[in-house]
PDB file of C-alpha atoms in Angstrom:
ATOM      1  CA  UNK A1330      24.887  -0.353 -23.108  1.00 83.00           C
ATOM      2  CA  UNK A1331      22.396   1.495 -20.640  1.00 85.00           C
ATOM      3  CA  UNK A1332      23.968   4.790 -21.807  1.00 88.00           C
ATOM      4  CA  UNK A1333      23.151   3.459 -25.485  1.00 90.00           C
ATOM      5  CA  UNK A1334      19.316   2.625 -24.892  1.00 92.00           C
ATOM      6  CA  UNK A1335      18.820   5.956 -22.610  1.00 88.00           C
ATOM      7  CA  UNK A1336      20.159   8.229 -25.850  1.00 89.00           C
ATOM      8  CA  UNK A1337      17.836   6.094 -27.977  1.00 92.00           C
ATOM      9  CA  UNK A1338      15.124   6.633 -25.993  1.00 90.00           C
ATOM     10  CA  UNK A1339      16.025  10.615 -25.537  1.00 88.00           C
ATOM     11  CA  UNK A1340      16.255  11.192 -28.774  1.00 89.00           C
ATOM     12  CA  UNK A1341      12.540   9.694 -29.870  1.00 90.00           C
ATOM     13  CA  UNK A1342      10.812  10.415 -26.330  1.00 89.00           C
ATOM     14  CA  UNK A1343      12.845  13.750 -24.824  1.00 87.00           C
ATOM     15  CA  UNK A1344      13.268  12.638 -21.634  1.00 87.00           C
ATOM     16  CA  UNK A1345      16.467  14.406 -20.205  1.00 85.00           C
ATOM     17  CA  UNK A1346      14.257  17.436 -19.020  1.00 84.00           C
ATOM     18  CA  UNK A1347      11.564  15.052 -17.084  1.00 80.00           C
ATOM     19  CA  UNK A1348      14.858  13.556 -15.234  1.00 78.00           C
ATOM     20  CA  UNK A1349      16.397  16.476 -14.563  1.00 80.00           C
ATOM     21  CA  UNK A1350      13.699  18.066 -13.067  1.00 76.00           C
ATOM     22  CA  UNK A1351      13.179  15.251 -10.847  1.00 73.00           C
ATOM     23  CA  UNK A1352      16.697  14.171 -10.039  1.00 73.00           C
ATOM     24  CA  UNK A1353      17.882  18.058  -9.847  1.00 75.00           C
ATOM     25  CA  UNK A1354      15.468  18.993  -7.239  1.00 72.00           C
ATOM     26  CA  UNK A1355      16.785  20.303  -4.002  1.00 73.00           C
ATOM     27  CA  UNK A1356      16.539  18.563  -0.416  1.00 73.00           C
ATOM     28  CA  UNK A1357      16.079  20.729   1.907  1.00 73.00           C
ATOM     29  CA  UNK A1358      18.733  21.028   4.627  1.00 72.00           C
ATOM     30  CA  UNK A1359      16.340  20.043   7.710  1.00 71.00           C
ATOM     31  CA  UNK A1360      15.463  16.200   6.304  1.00 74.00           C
ATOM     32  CA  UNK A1361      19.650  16.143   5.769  1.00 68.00           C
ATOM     33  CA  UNK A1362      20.277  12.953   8.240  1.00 65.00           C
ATOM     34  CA  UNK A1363      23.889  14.082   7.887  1.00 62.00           C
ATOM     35  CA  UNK A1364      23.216  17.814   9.298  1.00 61.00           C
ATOM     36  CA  UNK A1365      20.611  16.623  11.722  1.00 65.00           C
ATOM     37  CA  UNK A1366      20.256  13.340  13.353  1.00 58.00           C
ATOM     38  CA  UNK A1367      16.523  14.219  13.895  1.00 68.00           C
ATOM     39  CA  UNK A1368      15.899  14.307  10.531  1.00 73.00           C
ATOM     40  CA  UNK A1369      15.468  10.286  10.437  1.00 81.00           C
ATOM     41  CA  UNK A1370      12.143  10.917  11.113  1.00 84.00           C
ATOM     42  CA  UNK A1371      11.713  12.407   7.489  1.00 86.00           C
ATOM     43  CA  UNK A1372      12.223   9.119   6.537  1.00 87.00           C
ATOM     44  CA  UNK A1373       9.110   7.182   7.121  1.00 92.00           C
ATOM     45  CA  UNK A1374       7.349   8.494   4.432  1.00 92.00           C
ATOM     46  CA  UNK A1375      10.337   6.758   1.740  1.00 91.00           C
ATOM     47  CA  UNK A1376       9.793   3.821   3.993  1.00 94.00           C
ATOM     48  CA  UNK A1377       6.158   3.510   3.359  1.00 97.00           C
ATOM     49  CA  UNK A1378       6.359   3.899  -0.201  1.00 96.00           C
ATOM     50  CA  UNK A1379       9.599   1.629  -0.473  1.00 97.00           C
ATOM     51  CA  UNK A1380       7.473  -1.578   1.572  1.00 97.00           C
ATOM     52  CA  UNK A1381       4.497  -0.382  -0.631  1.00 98.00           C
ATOM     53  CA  UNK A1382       6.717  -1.302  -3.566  1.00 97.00           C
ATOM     54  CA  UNK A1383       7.586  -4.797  -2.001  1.00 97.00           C
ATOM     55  CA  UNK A1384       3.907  -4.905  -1.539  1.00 98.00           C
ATOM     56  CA  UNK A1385       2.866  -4.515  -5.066  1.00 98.00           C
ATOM     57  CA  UNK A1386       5.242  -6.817  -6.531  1.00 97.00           C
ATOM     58  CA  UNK A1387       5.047  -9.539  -4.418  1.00 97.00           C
ATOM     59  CA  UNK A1388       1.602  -9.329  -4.469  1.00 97.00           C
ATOM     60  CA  UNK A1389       1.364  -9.507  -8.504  1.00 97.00           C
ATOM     61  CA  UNK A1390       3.373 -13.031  -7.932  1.00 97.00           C
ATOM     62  CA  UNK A1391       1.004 -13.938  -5.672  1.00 97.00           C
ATOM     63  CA  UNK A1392      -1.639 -14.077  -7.719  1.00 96.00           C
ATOM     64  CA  UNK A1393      -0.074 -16.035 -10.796  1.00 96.00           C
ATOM     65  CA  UNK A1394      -0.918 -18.743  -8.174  1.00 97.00           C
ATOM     66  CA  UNK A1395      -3.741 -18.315  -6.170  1.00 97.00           C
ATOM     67  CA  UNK A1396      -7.183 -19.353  -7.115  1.00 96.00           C
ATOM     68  CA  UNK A1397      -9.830 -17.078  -5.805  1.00 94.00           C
ATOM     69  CA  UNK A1398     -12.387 -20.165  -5.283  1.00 93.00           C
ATOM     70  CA  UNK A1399     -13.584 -21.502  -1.161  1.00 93.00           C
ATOM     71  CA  UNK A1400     -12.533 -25.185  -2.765  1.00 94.00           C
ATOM     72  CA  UNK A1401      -8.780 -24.168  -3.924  1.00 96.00           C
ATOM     73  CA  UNK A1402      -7.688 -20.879  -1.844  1.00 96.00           C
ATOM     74  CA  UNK A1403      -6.000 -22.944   0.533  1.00 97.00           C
ATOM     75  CA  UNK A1404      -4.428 -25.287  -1.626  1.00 97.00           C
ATOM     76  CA  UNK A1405      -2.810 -22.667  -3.966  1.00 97.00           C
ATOM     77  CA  UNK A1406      -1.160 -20.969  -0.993  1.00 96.00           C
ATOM     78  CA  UNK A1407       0.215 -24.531   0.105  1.00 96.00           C
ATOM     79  CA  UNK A1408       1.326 -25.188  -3.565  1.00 97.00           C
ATOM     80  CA  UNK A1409       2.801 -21.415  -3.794  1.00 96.00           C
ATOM     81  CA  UNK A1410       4.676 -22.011  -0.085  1.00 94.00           C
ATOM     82  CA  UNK A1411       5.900 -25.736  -0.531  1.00 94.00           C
ATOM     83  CA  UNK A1412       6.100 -26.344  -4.769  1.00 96.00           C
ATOM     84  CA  UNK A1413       6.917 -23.049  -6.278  1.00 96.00           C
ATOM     85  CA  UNK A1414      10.686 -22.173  -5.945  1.00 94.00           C
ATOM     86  CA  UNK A1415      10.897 -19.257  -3.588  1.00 94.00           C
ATOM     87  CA  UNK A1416       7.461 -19.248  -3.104  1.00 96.00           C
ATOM     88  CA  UNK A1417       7.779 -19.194   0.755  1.00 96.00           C
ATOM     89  CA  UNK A1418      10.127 -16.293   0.432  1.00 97.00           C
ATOM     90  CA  UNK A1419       7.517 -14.087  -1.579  1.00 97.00           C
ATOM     91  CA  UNK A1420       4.686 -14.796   0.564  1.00 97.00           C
ATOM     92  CA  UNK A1421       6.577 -14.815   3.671  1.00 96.00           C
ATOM     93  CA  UNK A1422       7.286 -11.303   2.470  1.00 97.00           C
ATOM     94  CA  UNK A1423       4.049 -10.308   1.286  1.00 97.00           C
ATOM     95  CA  UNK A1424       2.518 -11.166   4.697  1.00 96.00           C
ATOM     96  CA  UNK A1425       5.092  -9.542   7.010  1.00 97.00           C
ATOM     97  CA  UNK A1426       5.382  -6.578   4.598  1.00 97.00           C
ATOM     98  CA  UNK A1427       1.383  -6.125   5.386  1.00 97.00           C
ATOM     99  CA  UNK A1428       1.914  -5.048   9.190  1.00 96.00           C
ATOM    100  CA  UNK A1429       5.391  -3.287   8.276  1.00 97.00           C
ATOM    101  CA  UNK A1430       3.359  -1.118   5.534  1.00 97.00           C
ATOM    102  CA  UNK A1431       1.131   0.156   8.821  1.00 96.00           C
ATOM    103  CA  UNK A1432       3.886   0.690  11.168  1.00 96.00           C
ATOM    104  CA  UNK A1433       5.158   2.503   8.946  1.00 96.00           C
ATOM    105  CA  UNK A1434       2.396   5.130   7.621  1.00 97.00           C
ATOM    106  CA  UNK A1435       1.469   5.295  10.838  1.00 96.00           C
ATOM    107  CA  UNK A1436       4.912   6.365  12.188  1.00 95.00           C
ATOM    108  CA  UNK A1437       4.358   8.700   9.426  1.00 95.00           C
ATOM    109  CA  UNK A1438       1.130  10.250  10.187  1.00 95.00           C
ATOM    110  CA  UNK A1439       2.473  10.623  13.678  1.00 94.00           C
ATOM    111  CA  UNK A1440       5.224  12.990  12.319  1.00 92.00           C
ATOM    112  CA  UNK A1441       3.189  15.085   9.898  1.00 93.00           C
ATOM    113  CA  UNK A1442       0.915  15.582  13.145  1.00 93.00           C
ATOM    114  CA  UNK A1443       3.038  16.387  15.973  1.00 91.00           C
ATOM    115  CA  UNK A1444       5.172  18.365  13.756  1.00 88.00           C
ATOM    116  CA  UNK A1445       2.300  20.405  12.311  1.00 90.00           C
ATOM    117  CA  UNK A1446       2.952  19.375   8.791  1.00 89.00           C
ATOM    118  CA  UNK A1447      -1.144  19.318   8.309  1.00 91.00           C
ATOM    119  CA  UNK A1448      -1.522  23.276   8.648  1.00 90.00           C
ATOM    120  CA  UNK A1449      -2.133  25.926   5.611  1.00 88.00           C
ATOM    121  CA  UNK A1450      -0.817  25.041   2.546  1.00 89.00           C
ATOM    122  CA  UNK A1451      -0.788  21.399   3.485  1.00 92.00           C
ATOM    123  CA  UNK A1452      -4.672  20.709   4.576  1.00 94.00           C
ATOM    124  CA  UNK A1453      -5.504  18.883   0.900  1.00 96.00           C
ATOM    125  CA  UNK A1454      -2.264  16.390   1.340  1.00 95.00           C
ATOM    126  CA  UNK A1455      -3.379  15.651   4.960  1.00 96.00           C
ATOM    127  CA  UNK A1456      -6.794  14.484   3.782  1.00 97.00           C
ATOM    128  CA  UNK A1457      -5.081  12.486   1.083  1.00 97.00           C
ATOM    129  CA  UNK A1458      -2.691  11.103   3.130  1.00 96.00           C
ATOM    130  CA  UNK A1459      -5.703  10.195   5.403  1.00 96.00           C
ATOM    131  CA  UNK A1460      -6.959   8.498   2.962  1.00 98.00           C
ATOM    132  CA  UNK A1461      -4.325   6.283   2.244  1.00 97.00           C
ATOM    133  CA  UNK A1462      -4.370   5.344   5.741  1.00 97.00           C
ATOM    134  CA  UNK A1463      -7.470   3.622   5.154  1.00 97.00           C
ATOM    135  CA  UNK A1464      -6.633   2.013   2.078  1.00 98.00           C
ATOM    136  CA  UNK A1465      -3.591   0.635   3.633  1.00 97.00           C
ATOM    137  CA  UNK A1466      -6.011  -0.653   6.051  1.00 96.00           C
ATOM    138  CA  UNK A1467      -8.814  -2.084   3.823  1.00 96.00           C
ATOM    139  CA  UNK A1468      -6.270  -3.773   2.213  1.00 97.00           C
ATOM    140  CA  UNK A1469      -4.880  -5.253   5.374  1.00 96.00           C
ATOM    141  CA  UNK A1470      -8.330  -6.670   5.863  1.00 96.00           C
ATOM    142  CA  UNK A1471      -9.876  -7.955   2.934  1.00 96.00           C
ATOM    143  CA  UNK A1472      -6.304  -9.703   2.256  1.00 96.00           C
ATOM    144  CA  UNK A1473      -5.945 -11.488   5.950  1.00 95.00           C
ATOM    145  CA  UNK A1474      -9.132 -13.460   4.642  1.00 96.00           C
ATOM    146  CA  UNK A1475      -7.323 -14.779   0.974  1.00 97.00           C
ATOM    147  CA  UNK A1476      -5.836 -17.523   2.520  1.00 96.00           C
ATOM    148  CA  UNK A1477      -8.841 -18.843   3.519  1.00 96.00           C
ATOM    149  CA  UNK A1478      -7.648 -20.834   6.941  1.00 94.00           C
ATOM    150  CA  UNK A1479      -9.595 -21.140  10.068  1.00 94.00           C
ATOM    151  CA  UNK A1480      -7.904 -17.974  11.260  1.00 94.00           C
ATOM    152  CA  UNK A1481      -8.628 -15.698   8.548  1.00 94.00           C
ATOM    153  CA  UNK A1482     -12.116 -16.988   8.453  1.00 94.00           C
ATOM    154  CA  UNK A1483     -13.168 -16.682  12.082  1.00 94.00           C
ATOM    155  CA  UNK A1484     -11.013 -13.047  12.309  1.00 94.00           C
ATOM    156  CA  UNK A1485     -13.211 -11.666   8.640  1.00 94.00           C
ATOM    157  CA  UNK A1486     -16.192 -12.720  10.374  1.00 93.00           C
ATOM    158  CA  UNK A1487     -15.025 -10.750  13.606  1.00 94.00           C
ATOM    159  CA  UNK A1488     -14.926  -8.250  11.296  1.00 94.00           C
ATOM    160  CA  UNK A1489     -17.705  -7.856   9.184  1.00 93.00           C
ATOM    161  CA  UNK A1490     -19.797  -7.785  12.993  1.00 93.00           C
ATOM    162  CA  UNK A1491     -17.855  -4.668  13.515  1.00 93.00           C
ATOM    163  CA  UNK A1492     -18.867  -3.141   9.992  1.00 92.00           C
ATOM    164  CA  UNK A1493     -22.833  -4.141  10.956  1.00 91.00           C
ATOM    165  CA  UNK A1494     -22.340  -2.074  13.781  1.00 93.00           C
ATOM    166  CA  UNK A1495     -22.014   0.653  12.182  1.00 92.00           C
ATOM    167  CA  UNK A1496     -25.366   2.733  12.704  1.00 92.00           C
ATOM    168  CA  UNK A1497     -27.893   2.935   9.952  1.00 91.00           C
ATOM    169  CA  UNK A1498     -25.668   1.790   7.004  1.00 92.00           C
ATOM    170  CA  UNK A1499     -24.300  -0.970   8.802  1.00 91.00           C
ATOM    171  CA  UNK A1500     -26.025  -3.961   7.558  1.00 90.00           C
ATOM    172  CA  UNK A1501     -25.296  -2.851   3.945  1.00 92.00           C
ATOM    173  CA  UNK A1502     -22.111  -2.125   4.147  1.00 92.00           C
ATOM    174  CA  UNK A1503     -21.392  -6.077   5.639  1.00 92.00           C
ATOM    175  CA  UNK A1504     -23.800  -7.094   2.853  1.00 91.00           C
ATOM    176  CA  UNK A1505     -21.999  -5.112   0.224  1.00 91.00           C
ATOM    177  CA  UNK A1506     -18.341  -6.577   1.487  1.00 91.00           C
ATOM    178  CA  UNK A1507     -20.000 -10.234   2.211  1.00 90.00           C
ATOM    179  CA  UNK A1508     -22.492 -10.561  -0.769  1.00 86.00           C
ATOM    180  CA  UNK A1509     -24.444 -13.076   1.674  1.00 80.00           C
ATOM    181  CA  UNK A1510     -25.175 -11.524   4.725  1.00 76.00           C
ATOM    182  CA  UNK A1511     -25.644 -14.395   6.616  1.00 79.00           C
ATOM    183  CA  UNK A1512     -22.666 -16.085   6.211  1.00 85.00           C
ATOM    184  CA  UNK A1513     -18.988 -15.688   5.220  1.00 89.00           C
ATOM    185  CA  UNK A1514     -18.461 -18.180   2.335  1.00 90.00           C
ATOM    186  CA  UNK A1515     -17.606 -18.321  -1.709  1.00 92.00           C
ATOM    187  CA  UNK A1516     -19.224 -14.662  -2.320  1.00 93.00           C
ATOM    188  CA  UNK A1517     -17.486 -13.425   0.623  1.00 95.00           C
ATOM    189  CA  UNK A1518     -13.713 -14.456  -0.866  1.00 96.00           C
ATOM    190  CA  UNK A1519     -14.608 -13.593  -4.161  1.00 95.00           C
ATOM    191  CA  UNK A1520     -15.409  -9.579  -3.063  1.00 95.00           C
ATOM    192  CA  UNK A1521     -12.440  -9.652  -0.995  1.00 97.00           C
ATOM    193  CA  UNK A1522     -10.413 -11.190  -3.377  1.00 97.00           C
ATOM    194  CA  UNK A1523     -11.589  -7.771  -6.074  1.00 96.00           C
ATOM    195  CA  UNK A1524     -11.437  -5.572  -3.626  1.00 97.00           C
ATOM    196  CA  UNK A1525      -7.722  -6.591  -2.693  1.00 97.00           C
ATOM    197  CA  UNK A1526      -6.503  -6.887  -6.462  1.00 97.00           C
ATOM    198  CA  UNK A1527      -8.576  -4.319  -8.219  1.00 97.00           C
ATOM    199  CA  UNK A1528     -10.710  -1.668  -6.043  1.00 97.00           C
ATOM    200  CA  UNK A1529      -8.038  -0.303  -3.611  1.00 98.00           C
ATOM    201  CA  UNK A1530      -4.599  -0.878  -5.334  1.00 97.00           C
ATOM    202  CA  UNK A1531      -6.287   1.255  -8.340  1.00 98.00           C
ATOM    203  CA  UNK A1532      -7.548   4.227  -5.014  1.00 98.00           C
ATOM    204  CA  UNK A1533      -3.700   3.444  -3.503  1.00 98.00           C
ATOM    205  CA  UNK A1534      -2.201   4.252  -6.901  1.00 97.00           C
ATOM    206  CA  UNK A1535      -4.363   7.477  -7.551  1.00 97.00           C
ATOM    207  CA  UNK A1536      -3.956   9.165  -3.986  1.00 98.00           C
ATOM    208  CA  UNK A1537       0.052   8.459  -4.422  1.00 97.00           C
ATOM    209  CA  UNK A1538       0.141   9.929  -7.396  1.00 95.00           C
ATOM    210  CA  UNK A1539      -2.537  13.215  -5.798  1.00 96.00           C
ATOM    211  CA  UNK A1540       0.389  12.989  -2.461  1.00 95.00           C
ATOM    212  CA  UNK A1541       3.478  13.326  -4.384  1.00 92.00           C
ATOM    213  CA  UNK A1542       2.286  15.605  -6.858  1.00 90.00           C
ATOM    214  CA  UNK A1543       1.277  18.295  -3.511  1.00 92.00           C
ATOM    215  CA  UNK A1544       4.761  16.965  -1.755  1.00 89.00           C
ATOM    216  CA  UNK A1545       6.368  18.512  -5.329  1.00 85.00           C
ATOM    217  CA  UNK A1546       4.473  21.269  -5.756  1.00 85.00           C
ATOM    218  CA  UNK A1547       4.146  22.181  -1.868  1.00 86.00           C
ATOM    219  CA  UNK A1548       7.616  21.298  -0.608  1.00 79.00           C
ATOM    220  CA  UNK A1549       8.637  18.974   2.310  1.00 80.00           C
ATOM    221  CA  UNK A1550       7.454  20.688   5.658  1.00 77.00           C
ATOM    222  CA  UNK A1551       9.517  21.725   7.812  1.00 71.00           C
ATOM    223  CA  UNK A1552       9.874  21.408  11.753  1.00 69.00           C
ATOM    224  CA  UNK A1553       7.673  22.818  14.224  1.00 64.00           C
TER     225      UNK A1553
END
């Protein structure tokens, strides 16, 4: 049956040459966990991407049930944890995933550092992966404050006094992230709430694509 709709697809879309140039593509031998135990470390890039994945999904059934609004934030997640079958599951996975995602990339970054992986040809991934660092992070953030409990409001206000101290631009980037300045409240969830769903998934999607595209076209490092 899958064999069927992959020829029918072939035949009108020509895909046998995109799949074999991704699924014919050589490993090389040094990230070969089977020739060299130290080649686990290779691995926490896949890792990142594969709770990234978990990430993304669980987060899209997330929001077929929360409700972006200070008066019913709270009681969407308790209808999504105690009503909606499997709903504990999802979030329960959606929330742990969120630290395991920066473990992760940072185990990652870690690697590519100590192991040089940043050097000539490689400076333009580094940046990029960088980058995605940060993403990870902003989406860390602005999602701890979604559920909108006394914890996640006290911690996002912790946080947007760090962001004012920033010199200079500080005040207007808490403004910009806040909407109200003063006070962390319907404006405040409502940016965060964007920001999480819209702003940086569509930046996390584009530097991927910028990462893997280099990773293809550069090769995987190798050691020090």
């Amino acid at each position: 049956m899958l064999q069927k709709l992959y020829d029918w697809v072939d035949e009108r879309l020509d895909i046998t040459p995109i799949w074999r140039d991704i699924a014919d593509h050589e490993v090389p031998e040094h990230v070969n966990p089977a020739h060299h135990f130290s080649a686990f470390v290779y691995c926490f890039g896949g890792l990142t991407f594969f709770v990234t994945v978990i990430q993304v999904l669980s987060g899209m059934f997330l929001t077929m049930y929360y409700v972006p609004d200070i008066e019913n934030a709270w009681h969407s997640v308790q209808y999504l944890q105690s009503q909606v079958a499997h709903g504990q599951i999802v979030r329960g996975m959606h929330h742990w995933g969120a630290s395991v995602v920066i473990v992760m990339i940072f185990l990652h970054t870690l690697r590519v550092f100590f192991q040089g992986a940043y050097k000539k040809p490689r400076e333009l991934n580094w940046i990029v992966g960088v980058l995605l660092f940060f993403v990870m992070f902003g989406l860390g953030f602005t999602g701890y404050l979604l559920p909108w409990d006394n914890k996640a409001f006290f911690a996002t206000q912790v946080g947007l006094e760090i962001a004012e101290s920033v010199p200079v631009i500080g005040t207007d980037i808490k403004t910009l992230l806040a909407g109200d300045p003063d006070i962390v409240g319907a404006q405040t969830l409502t940016r965060f709430f964007a920001i999480h769903v819209f702003f940086l998934p569509a930046a996390l999607f584009g530097l991927m694509a910028l990462h893997f595209i280099m990773i293809r076209r550069q090769g995987i490092s190798g050691p020090l």
